[in-house]
PDB file of C-alpha atoms in Angstrom:
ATOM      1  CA  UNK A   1       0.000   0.000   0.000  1.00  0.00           C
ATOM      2  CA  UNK A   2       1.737   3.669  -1.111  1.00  0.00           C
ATOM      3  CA  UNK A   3       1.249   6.487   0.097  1.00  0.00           C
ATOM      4  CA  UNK A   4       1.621   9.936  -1.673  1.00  0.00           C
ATOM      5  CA  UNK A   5       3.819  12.192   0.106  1.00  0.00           C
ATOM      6  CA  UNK A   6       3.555  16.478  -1.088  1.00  0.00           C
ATOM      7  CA  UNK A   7       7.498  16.736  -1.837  1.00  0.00           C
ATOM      8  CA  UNK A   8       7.443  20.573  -2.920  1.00  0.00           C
ATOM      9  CA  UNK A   9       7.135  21.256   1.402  1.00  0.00           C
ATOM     10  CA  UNK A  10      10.636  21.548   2.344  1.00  0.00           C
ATOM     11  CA  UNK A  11       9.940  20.506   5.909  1.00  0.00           C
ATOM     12  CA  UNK A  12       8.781  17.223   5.005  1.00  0.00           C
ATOM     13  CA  UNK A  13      12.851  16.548   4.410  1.00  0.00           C
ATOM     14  CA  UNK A  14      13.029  16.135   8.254  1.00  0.00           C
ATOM     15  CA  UNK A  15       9.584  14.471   9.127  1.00  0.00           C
ATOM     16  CA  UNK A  16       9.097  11.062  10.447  1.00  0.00           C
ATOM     17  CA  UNK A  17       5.691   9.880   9.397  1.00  0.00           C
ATOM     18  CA  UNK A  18       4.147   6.825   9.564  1.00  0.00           C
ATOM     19  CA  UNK A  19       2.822   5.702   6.360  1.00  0.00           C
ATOM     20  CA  UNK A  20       2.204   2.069   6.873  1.00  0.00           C
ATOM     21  CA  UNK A  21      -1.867   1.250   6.051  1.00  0.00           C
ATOM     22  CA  UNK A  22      -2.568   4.287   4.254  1.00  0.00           C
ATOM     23  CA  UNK A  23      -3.844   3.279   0.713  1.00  0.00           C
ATOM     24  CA  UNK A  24      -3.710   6.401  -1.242  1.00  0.00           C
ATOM     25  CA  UNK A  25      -3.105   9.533   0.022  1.00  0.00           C
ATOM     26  CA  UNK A  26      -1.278  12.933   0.066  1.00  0.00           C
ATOM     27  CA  UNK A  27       1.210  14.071   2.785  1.00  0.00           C
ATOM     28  CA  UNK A  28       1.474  17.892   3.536  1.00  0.00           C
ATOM     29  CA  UNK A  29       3.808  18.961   6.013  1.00  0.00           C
ATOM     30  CA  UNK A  30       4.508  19.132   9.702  1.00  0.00           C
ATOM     31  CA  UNK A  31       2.059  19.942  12.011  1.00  0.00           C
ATOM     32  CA  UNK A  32       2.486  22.909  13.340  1.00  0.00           C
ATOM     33  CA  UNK A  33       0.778  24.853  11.263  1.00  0.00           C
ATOM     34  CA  UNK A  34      -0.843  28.594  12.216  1.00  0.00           C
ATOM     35  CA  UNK A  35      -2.830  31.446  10.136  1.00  0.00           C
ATOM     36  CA  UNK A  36       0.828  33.603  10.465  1.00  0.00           C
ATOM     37  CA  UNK A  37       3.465  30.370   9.208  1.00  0.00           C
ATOM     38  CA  UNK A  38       5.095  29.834   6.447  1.00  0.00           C
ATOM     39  CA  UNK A  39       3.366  27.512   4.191  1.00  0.00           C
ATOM     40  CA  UNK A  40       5.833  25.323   3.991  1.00  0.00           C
ATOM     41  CA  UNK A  41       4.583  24.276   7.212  1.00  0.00           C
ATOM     42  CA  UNK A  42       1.317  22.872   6.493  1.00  0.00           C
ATOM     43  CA  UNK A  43      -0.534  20.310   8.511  1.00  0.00           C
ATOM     44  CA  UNK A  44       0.223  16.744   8.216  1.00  0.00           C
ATOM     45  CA  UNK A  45      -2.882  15.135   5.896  1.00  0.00           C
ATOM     46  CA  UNK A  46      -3.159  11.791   4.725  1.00  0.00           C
ATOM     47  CA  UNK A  47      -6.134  10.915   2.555  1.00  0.00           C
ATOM     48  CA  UNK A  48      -6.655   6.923   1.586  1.00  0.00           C
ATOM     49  CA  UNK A  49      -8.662   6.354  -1.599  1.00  0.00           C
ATOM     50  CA  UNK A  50     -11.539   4.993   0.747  1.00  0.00           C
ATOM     51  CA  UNK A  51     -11.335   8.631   2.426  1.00  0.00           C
ATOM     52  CA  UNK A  52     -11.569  10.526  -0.755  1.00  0.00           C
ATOM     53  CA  UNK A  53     -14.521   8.136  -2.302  1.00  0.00           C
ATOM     54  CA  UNK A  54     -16.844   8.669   1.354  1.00  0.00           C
ATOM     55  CA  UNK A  55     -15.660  12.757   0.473  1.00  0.00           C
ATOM     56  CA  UNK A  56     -17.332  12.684  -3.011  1.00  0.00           C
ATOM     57  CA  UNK A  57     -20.526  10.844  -1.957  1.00  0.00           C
ATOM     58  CA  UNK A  58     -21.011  13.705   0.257  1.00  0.00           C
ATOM     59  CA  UNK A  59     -20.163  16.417  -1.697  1.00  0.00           C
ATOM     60  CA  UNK A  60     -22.327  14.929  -5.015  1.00  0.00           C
ATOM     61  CA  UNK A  61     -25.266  16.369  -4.239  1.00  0.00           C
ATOM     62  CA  UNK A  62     -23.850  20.035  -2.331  1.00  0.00           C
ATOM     63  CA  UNK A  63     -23.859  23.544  -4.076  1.00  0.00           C
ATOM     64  CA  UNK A  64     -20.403  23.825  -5.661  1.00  0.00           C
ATOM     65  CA  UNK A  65     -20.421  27.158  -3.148  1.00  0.00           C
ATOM     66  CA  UNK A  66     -20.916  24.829   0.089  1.00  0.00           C
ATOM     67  CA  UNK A  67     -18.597  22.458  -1.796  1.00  0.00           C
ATOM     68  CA  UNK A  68     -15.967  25.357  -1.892  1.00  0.00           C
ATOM     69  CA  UNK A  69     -16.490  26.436   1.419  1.00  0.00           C
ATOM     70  CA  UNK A  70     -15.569  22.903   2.375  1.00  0.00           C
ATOM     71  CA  UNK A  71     -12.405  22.825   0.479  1.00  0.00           C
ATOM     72  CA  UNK A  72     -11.381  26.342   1.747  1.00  0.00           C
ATOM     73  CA  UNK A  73     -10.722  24.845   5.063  1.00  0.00           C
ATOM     74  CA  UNK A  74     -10.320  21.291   4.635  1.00  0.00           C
ATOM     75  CA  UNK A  75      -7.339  21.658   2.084  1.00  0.00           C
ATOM     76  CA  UNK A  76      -3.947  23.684   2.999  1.00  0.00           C
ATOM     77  CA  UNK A  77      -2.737  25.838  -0.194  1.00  0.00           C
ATOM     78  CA  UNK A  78      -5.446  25.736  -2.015  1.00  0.00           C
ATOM     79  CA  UNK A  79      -5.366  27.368  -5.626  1.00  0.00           C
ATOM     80  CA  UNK A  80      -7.454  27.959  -8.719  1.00  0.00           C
ATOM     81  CA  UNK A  81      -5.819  26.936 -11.927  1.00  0.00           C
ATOM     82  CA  UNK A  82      -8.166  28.789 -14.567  1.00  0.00           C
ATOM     83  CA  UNK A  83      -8.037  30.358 -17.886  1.00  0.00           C
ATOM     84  CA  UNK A  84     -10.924  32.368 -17.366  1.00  0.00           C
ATOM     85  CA  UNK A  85     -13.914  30.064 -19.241  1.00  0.00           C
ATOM     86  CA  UNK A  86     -17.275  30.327 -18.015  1.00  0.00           C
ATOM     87  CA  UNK A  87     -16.523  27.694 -15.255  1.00  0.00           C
ATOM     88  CA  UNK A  88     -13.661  29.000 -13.240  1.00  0.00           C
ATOM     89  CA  UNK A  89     -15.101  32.359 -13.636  1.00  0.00           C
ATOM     90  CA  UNK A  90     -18.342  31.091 -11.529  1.00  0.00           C
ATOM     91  CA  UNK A  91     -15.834  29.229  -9.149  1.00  0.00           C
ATOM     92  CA  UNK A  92     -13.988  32.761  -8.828  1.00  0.00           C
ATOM     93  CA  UNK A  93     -16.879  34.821  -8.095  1.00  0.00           C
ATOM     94  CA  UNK A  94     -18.155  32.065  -5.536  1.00  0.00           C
ATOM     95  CA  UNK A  95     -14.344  32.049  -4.069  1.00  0.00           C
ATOM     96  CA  UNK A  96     -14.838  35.751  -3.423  1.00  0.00           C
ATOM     97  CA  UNK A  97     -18.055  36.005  -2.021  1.00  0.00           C
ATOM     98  CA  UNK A  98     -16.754  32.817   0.053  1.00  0.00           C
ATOM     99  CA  UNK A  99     -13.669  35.459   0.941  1.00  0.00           C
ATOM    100  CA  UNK A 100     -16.039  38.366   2.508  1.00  0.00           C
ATOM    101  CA  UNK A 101     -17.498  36.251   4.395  1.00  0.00           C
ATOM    102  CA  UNK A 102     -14.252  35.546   6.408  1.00  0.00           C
ATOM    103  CA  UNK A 103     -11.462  38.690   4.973  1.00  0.00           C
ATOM    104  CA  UNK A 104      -9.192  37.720   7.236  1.00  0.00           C
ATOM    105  CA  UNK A 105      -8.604  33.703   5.836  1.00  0.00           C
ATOM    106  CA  UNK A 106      -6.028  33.490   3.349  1.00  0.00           C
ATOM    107  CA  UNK A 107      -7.282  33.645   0.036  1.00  0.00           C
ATOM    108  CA  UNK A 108      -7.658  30.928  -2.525  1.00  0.00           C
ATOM    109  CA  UNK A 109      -5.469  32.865  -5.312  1.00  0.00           C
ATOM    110  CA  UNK A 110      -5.537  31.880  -9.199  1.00  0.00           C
ATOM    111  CA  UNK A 111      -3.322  30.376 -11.330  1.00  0.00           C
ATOM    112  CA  UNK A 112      -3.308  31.263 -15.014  1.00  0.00           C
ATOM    113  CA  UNK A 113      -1.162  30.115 -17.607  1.00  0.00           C
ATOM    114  CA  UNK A 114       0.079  32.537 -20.659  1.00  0.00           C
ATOM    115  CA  UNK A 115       0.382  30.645 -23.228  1.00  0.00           C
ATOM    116  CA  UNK A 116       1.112  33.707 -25.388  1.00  0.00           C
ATOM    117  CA  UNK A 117      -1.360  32.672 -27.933  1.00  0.00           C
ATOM    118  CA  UNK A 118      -4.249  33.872 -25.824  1.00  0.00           C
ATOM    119  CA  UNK A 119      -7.157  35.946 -27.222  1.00  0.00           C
ATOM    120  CA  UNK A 120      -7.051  39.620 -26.846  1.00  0.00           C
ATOM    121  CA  UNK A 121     -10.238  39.040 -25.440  1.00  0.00           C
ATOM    122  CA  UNK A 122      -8.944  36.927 -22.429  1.00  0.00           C
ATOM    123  CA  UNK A 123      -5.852  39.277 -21.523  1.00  0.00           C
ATOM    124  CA  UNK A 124      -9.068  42.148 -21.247  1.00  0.00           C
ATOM    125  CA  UNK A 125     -10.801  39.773 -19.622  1.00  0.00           C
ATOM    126  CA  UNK A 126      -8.217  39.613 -17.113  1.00  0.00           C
ATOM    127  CA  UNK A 127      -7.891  42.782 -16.770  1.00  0.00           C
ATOM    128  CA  UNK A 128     -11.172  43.475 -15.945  1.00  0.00           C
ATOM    129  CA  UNK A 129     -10.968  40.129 -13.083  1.00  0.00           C
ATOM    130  CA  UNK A 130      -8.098  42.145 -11.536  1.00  0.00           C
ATOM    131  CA  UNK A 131     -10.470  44.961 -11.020  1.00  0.00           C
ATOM    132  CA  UNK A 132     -13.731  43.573 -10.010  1.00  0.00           C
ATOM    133  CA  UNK A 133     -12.039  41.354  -7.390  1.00  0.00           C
ATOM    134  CA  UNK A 134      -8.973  42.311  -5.652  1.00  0.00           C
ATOM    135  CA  UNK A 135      -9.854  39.664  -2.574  1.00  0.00           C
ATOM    136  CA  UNK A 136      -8.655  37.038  -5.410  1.00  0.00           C
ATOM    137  CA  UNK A 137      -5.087  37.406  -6.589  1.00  0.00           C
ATOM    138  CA  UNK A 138      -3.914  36.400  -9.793  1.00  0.00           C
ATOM    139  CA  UNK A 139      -0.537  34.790 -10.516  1.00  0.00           C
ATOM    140  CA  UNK A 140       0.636  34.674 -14.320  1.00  0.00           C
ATOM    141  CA  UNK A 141       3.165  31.810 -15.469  1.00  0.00           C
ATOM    142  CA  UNK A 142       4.154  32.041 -18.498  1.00  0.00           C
ATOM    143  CA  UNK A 143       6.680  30.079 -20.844  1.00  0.00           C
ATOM    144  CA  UNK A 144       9.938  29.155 -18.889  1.00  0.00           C
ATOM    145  CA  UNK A 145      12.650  32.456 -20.416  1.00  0.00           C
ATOM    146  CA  UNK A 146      10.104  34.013 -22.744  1.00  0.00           C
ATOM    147  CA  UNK A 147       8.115  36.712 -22.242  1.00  0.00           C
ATOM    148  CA  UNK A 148       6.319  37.233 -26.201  1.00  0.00           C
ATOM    149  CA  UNK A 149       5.274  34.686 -28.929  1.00  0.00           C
ATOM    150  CA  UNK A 150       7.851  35.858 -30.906  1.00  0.00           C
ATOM    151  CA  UNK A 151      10.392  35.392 -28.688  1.00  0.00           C
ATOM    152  CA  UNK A 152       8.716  31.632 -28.557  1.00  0.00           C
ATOM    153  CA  UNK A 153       8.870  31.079 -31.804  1.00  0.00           C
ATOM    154  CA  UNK A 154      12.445  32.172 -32.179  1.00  0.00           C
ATOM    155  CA  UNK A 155      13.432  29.934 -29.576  1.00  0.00           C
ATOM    156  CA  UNK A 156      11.603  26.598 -31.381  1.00  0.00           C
ATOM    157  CA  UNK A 157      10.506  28.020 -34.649  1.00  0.00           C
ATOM    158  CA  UNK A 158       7.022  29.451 -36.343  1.00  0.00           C
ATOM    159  CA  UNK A 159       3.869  27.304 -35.416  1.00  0.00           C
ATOM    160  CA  UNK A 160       5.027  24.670 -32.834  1.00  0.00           C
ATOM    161  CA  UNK A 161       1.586  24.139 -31.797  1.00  0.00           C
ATOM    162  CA  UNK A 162       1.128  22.595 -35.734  1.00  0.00           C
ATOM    163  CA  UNK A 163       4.917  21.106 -36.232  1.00  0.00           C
ATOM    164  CA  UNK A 164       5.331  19.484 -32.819  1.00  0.00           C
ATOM    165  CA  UNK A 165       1.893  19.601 -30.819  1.00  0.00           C
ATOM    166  CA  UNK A 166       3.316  17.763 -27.889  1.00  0.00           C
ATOM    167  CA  UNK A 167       6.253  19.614 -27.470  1.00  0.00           C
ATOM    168  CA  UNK A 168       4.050  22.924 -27.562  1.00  0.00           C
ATOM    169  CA  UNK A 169       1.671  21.677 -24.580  1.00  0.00           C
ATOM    170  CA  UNK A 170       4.594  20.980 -22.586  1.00  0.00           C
ATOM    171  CA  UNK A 171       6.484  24.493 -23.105  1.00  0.00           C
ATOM    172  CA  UNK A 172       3.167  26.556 -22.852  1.00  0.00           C
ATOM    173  CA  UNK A 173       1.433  24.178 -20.477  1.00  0.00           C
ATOM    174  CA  UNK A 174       2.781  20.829 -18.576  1.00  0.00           C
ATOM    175  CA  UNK A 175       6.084  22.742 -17.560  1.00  0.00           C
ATOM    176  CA  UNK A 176       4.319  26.436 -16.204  1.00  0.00           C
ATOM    177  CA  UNK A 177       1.568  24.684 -14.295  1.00  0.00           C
ATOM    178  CA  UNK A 178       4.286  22.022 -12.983  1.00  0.00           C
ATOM    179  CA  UNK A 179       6.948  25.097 -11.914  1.00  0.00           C
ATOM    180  CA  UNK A 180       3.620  27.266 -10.348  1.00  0.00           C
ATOM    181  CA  UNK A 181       2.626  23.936  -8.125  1.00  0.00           C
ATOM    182  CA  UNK A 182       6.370  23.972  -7.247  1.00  0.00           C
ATOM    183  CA  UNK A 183       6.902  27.674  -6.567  1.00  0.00           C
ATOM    184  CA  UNK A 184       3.665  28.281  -4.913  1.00  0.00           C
ATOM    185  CA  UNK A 185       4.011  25.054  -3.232  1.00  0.00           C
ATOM    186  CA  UNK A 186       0.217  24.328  -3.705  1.00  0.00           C
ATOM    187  CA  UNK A 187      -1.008  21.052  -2.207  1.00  0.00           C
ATOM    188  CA  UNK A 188      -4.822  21.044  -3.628  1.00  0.00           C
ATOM    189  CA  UNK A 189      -5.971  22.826  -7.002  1.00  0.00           C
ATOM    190  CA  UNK A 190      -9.412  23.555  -8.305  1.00  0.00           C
ATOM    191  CA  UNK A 191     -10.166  23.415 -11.809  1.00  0.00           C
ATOM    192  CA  UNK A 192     -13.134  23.610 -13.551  1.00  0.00           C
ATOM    193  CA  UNK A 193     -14.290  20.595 -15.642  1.00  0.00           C
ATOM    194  CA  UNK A 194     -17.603  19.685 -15.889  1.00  0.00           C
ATOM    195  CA  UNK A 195     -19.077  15.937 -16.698  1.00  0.00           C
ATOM    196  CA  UNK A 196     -21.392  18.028 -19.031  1.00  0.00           C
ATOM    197  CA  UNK A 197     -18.284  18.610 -21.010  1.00  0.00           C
ATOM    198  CA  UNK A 198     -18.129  15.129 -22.121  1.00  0.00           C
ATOM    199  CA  UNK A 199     -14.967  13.110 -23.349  1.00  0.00           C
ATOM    200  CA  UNK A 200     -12.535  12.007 -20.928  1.00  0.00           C
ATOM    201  CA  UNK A 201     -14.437  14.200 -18.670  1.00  0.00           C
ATOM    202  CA  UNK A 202     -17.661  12.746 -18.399  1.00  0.00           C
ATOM    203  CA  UNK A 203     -16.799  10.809 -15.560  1.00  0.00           C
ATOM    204  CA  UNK A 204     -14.863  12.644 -13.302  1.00  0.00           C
ATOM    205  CA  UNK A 205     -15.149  13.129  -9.231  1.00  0.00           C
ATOM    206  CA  UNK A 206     -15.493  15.991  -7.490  1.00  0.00           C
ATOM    207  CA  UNK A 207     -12.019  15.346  -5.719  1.00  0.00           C
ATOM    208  CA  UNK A 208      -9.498  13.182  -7.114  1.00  0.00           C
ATOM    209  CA  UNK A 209      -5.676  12.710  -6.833  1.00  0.00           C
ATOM    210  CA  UNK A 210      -3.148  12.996  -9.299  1.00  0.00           C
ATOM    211  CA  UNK A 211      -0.449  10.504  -7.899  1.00  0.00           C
ATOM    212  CA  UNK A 212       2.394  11.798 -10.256  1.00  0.00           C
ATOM    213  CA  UNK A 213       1.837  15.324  -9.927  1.00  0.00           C
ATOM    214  CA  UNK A 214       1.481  15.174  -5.816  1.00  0.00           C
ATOM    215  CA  UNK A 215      -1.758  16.847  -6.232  1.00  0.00           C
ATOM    216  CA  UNK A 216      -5.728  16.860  -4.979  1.00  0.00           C
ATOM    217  CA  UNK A 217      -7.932  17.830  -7.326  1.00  0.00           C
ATOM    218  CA  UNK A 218     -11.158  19.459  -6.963  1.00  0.00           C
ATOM    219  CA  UNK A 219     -13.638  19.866  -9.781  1.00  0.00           C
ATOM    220  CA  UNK A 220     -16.290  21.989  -7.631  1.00  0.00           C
ATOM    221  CA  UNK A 221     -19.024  22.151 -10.391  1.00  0.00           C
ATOM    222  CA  UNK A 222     -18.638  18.556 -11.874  1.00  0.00           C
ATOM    223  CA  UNK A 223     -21.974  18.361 -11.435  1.00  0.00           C
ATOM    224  CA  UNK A 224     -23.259  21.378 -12.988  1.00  0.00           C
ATOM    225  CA  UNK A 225     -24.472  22.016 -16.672  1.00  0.00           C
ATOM    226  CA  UNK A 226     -23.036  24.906 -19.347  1.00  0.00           C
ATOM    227  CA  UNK A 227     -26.875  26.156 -18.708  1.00  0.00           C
ATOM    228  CA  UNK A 228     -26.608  26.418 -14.813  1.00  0.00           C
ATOM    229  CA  UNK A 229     -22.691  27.859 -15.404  1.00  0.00           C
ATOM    230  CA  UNK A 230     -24.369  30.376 -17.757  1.00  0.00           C
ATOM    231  CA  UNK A 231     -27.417  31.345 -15.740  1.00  0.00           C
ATOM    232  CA  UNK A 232     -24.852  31.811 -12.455  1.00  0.00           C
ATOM    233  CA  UNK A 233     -22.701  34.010 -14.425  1.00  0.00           C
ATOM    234  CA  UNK A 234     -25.900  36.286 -15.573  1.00  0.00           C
ATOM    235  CA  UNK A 235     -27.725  36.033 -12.289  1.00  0.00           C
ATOM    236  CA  UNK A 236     -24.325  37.334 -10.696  1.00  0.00           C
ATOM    237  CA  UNK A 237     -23.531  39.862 -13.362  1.00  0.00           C
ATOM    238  CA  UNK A 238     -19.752  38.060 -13.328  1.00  0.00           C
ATOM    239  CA  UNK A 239     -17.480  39.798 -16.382  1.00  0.00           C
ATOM    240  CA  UNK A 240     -16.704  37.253 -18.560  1.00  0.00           C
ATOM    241  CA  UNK A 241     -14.823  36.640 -22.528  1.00  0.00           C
ATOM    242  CA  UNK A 242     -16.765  38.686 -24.964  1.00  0.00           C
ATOM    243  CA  UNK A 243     -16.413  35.896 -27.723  1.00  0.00           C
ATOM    244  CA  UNK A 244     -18.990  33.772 -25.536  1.00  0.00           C
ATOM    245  CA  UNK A 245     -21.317  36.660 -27.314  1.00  0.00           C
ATOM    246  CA  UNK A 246     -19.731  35.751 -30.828  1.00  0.00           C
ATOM    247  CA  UNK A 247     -20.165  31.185 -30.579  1.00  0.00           C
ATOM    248  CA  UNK A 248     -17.449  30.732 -28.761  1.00  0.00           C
ATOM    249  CA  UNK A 249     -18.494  27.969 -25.565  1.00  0.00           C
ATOM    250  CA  UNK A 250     -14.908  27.143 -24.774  1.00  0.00           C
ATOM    251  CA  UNK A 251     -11.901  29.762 -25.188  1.00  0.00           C
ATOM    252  CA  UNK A 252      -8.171  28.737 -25.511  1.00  0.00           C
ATOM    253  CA  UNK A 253      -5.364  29.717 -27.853  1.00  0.00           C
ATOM    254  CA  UNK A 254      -6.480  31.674 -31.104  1.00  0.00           C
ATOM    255  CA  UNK A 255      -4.918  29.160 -33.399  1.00  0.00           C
ATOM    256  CA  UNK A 256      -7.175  26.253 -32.257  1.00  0.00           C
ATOM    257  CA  UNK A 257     -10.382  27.599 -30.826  1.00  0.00           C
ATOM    258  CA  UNK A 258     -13.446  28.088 -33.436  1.00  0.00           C
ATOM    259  CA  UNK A 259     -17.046  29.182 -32.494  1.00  0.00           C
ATOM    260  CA  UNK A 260     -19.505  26.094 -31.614  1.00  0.00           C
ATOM    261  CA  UNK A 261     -22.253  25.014 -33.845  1.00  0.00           C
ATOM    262  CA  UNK A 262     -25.375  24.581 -33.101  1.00  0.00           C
ATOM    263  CA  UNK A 263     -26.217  21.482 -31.272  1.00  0.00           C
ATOM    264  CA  UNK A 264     -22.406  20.473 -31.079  1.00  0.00           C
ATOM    265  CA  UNK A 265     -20.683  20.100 -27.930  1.00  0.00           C
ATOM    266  CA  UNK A 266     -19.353  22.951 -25.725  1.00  0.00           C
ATOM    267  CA  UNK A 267     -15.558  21.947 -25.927  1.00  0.00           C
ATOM    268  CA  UNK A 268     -16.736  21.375 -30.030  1.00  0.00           C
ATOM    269  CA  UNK A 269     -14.573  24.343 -30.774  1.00  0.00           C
ATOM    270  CA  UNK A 270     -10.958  23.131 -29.261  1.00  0.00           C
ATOM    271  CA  UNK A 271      -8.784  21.693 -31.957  1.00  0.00           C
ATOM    272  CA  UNK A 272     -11.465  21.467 -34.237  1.00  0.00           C
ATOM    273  CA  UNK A 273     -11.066  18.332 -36.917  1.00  0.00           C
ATOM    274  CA  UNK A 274      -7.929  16.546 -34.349  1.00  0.00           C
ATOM    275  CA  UNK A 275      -8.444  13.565 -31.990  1.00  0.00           C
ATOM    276  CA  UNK A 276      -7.397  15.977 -29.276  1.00  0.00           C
ATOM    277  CA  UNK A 277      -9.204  16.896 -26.479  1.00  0.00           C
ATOM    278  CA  UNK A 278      -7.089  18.299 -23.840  1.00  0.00           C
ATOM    279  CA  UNK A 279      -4.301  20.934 -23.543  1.00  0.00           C
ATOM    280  CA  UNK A 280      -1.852  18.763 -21.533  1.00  0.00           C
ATOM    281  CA  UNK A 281      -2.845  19.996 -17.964  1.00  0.00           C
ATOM    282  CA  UNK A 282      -4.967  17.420 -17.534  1.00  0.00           C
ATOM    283  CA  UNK A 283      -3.049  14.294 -19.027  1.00  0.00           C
ATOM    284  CA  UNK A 284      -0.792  12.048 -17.458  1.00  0.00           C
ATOM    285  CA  UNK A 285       2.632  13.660 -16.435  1.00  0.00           C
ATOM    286  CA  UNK A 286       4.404  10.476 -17.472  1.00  0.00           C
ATOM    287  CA  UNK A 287       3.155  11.311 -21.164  1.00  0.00           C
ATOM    288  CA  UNK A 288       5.471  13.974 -20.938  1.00  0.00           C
ATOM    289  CA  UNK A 289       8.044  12.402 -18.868  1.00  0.00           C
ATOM    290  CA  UNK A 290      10.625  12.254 -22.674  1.00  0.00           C
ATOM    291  CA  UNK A 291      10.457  16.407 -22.854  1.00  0.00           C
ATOM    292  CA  UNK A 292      11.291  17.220 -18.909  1.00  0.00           C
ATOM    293  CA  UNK A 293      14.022  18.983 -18.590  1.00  0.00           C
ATOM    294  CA  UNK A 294      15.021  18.702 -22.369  1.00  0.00           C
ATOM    295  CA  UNK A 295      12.701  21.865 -24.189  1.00  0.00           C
ATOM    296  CA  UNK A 296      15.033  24.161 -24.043  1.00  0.00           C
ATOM    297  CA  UNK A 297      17.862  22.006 -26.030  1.00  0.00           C
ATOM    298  CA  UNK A 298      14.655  20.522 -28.458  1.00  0.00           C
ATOM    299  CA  UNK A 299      14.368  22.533 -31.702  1.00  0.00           C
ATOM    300  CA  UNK A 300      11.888  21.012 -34.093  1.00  0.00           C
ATOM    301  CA  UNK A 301      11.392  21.350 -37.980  1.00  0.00           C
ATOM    302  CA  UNK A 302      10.252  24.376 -39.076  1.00  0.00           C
TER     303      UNK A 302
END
């Protein structure tokens, strides 16, 4: 029986922790923890997969606001990894109405990654996020030593995303979400897929672990449909990507998101006319294990 211990806390170097019967689970820190220590001192947690399946029955049927009110305080370092769809901006606004309730908790910040290939639309987007709610910070990771697509593409040539797709997700992707877990040594992260959303997807938990990445994931509105997302967002009057007014369901880079048809699928739109159906976030880390460590010696065909 293994155990999943949360590495990126330095003080776990000089733990002693029993393990032994724990099926599944993650490990996060010493337990000393108060509101004013460092977070690398974060109370010791161990969750076995029999733990985390009695977690989801309860939380199957809750409000995804109850359910993030739950994770606030059950889960040390909690983030948001987002890039601002219709989802994680309904988990945001929740987060910060969560927030006023208690302005003296830490905050659950967000994560967003930069691909550089973003829509206009998203960077005012964000821009506008920043604004209405300061209670949620924002971190930005972009590419590891560039700052500009062209500075990207000089580094690996024009149009990775079409000449070496794989490579691409890691560099914009895999890699900046990996170094952000490892910098803002976060021990649970909420995203926001939906069953709704279908694929690989339609089947997901609420929380689940990701064993190779050392990480608990939450999925806070599994539950929910694009027509309850949608009705939150209007009901709450919660800024959101001005192409959802132009097709658009699901927004990524600009050189693989089209508007959705009618009747198609929400994620219809992302990498229309490939097998793909993810970015790379939420794949296996082993599937990239071949390009750790090695993108920045890796120069593709142009």
């Amino acid at each position: 029986m293994a155990s999943i211990s949360t590495s990126r806390q330095s003080s776990m170097t000089d733990a002693k922790v029993d393990t032994s019967g724990i099926d599944s689970g993650y490990t996060s820190g010493q337990s000393d923890y108060s509101p004013s220590s460092s977070t690398t001192n974060l109370p010791l947690m161990s969750l076995t997969k029999a733990h985390i399946s009695h977690l989801n029955d309860q939380l199957e049927h809750m409000h995804p606001m109850d359910i993030l009110r739950f994770c606030k305080i059950m889960f040390p370092n909690l983030y948001q990894s987002t890039a601002f769809g219709l989802t994680g901006l309904a988990t945001m606004d929740m987060l910060s109405k969560i927030q006023e309730e208690n302005p003296e908790s830490r905050t659950v910040d967000l994560i967003f990654l930069d691909t550089l290939y973003h829509f206009q639309e998203t960077y005012d987007l964000i821009d506008k996020v920043k604004a209405r709610y300061p209670n949620v910070p924002v971190h930005i990771f972009k590419p590891d030593g560039v700052n500009t697509a062209q500075e990207l593409e000089n580094m690996y040539g024009p149009e990775l995303y079409n000449t070496a797709s794989e490579l691409y997700d890691w560099i914009v992707k895999v890699e900046p979400l990996q170094r952000a877990y490892d910098e803002l040594k976060v021990a649970a992260v909420l995203n926001g897929r939906r069953r709704s959303q279908g694929a690989a997807r339609g089947s997901i938990p609420i929380i689940e672990l990701d064993e190779e990445r050392n990480i608990v994931k939450i999925n806070p509105m599994a539950a929910w449909s694009f027509k309850q997302v949608n009705d939150y967002i209007k009901e709450n009057n919660v800024p959101y990507n001005a192409l959802l007014d132009q097709g658009y369901k699901s927004v990524g880079d600009w050189h693989s998101t089209v508007p959705v048809a009618e009747g198609e699928d929400e994620r219809a739109g992302r990498w229309k006319g490939q097998q793909k159906t993810e970015c790379g976030i939420h794949n296996k880390k082993s599937r990239y294990a071949a390009l750790e460590g090695k993108s920045s010696v890796i120069q593709p065909v142009a």
